[in-house]
């Protein structure tokens, strides 16, 4: 295949554009910001779960407090009724003894219930503190997630800008190559990743292999418009004064 040496050299511009487009694609897939977002999402979920668990326990204790208060009210009502009967003076001596006995039992019961209630209230207070703390932790985790999302979006936007610029350059460049040369370039690029590279200091710029003496003399003997490809990687080898021929 033959192509004007100036056109061949322009292939290096296209290769530069394609190399950067490749780097953009690779970066987009391997951004550390993606892992950071995933990590931050996990943290938010964990904090949210902790908060839900804490709130559930708090609701259980609240229910227990209400049950306990109701029971204390019932015991008090019973005591009031007994005291009323004792004060009324209409009960027999035996009933009086029974009522006094019952009152003692009720008072002991009330005292136990009140101690339990106090314990419950203390537990409730501790749980409320935990819940407040869990809320703060969740807010922090959500802030970290928003931050990670923002950083990821910034990097993606940068990559998007670079890609748009390089795509535009590519659209500009491509029509300037004759079809067979461009076809060869695209075929090699598709198979090997790099379609064309500078032959520099006797090395193929694509695979970096150093060419042996006979290959170099063959290249040196080729016409300037001959399209040469690397025997190792297939890339079009573009010659310039830097090629060391
Ligand atoms: Zn090569």
PDB file of N, CA and C in Angstrom, residues 73-88 91 95 98-99 102-103 106:
ATOM      1  N   UNK A  73     -51.701   2.704  87.562  1.00  0.00           N
ATOM      2  CA  UNK A  73     -52.993   3.394  87.734  1.00  0.00           C
ATOM      3  C   UNK A  73     -54.045   2.436  88.285  1.00  0.00           C
ATOM      4  N   UNK A  74     -54.058   1.214  87.759  1.00  0.00           N
ATOM      5  CA  UNK A  74     -55.046   0.218  88.199  1.00  0.00           C
ATOM      6  C   UNK A  74     -54.838  -0.123  89.672  1.00  0.00           C
ATOM      7  N   UNK A  75     -53.562  -0.286  90.070  1.00  0.00           N
ATOM      8  CA  UNK A  75     -53.248  -0.612  91.476  1.00  0.00           C
ATOM      9  C   UNK A  75     -53.666   0.544  92.386  1.00  0.00           C
ATOM     10  N   UNK A  76     -53.392   1.767  91.929  1.00  0.00           N
ATOM     11  CA  UNK A  76     -53.756   2.952  92.723  1.00  0.00           C
ATOM     12  C   UNK A  76     -55.281   3.038  92.900  1.00  0.00           C
ATOM     13  N   UNK A  77     -55.998   2.790  91.817  1.00  0.00           N
ATOM     14  CA  UNK A  77     -57.463   2.855  91.872  1.00  0.00           C
ATOM     15  C   UNK A  77     -58.003   1.844  92.889  1.00  0.00           C
ATOM     16  N   UNK A  78     -57.383   0.668  92.862  1.00  0.00           N
ATOM     17  CA  UNK A  78     -57.790  -0.381  93.795  1.00  0.00           C
ATOM     18  C   UNK A  78     -57.504   0.059  95.242  1.00  0.00           C
ATOM     19  N   UNK A  79     -56.322   0.676  95.455  1.00  0.00           N
ATOM     20  CA  UNK A  79     -55.966   1.175  96.794  1.00  0.00           C
ATOM     21  C   UNK A  79     -56.976   2.226  97.256  1.00  0.00           C
ATOM     22  N   UNK A  80     -57.316   3.160  96.334  1.00  0.00           N
ATOM     23  CA  UNK A  80     -58.272   4.231  96.670  1.00  0.00           C
ATOM     24  C   UNK A  80     -59.611   3.627  97.082  1.00  0.00           C
ATOM     25  N   UNK A  81     -60.019   2.611  96.294  1.00  0.00           N
ATOM     26  CA  UNK A  81     -61.306   1.963  96.599  1.00  0.00           C
ATOM     27  C   UNK A  81     -61.248   1.337  98.006  1.00  0.00           C
ATOM     28  N   UNK A  82     -60.144   0.619  98.297  1.00  0.00           N
ATOM     29  CA  UNK A  82     -59.988  -0.039  99.608  1.00  0.00           C
ATOM     30  C   UNK A  82     -59.990   0.995 100.736  1.00  0.00           C
ATOM     31  N   UNK A  83     -59.254   2.101 100.528  1.00  0.00           N
ATOM     32  CA  UNK A  83     -59.191   3.139 101.559  1.00  0.00           C
ATOM     33  C   UNK A  83     -60.584   3.734 101.792  1.00  0.00           C
ATOM     34  N   UNK A  84     -61.303   3.925 100.683  1.00  0.00           N
ATOM     35  CA  UNK A  84     -62.663   4.466 100.777  1.00  0.00           C
ATOM     36  C   UNK A  84     -63.551   3.565 101.620  1.00  0.00           C
ATOM     37  N   UNK A  85     -63.443   2.268 101.357  1.00  0.00           N
ATOM     38  CA  UNK A  85     -64.252   1.300 102.101  1.00  0.00           C
ATOM     39  C   UNK A  85     -63.890   1.334 103.587  1.00  0.00           C
ATOM     40  N   UNK A  86     -62.552   1.400 103.869  1.00  0.00           N
ATOM     41  CA  UNK A  86     -62.085   1.429 105.267  1.00  0.00           C
ATOM     42  C   UNK A  86     -62.590   2.690 105.965  1.00  0.00           C
ATOM     43  N   UNK A  87     -62.548   3.817 105.265  1.00  0.00           N
ATOM     44  CA  UNK A  87     -62.964   5.088 105.862  1.00  0.00           C
ATOM     45  C   UNK A  87     -64.485   5.161 106.031  1.00  0.00           C
ATOM     46  N   UNK A  88     -65.202   4.447 105.158  1.00  0.00           N
ATOM     47  CA  UNK A  88     -66.661   4.488 105.189  1.00  0.00           C
ATOM     48  C   UNK A  88     -67.260   3.898 106.457  1.00  0.00           C
ATOM     49  N   UNK A  91     -67.895  -1.622 106.793  1.00  0.00           N
ATOM     50  CA  UNK A  91     -67.473  -3.024 106.616  1.00  0.00           C
ATOM     51  C   UNK A  91     -67.278  -3.702 107.966  1.00  0.00           C
ATOM     52  N   UNK A  95     -63.795  -8.087 107.297  1.00  0.00           N
ATOM     53  CA  UNK A  95     -63.549  -7.437 105.999  1.00  0.00           C
ATOM     54  C   UNK A  95     -62.478  -6.371 106.137  1.00  0.00           C
ATOM     55  N   UNK A  98     -59.145  -7.977 106.115  1.00  0.00           N
ATOM     56  CA  UNK A  98     -58.820  -8.399 104.733  1.00  0.00           C
ATOM     57  C   UNK A  98     -58.389  -7.210 103.883  1.00  0.00           C
ATOM     58  N   UNK A  99     -59.152  -6.111 104.027  1.00  0.00           N
ATOM     59  CA  UNK A  99     -58.839  -4.917 103.234  1.00  0.00           C
ATOM     60  C   UNK A  99     -57.468  -4.357 103.601  1.00  0.00           C
ATOM     61  N   UNK A 102     -54.955  -6.512 102.050  1.00  0.00           N
ATOM     62  CA  UNK A 102     -54.877  -6.276 100.593  1.00  0.00           C
ATOM     63  C   UNK A 102     -54.144  -4.971 100.286  1.00  0.00           C
ATOM     64  N   UNK A 103     -54.421  -3.939 101.081  1.00  0.00           N
ATOM     65  CA  UNK A 103     -53.746  -2.654 100.887  1.00  0.00           C
ATOM     66  C   UNK A 103     -52.226  -2.788 100.976  1.00  0.00           C
ATOM     67  N   UNK A 106     -51.040  -4.378  97.876  1.00  0.00           N
ATOM     68  CA  UNK A 106     -51.118  -3.443  96.756  1.00  0.00           C
ATOM     69  C   UNK A 106     -49.992  -2.409  96.820  1.00  0.00           C
TER      70      UNK A 106
END
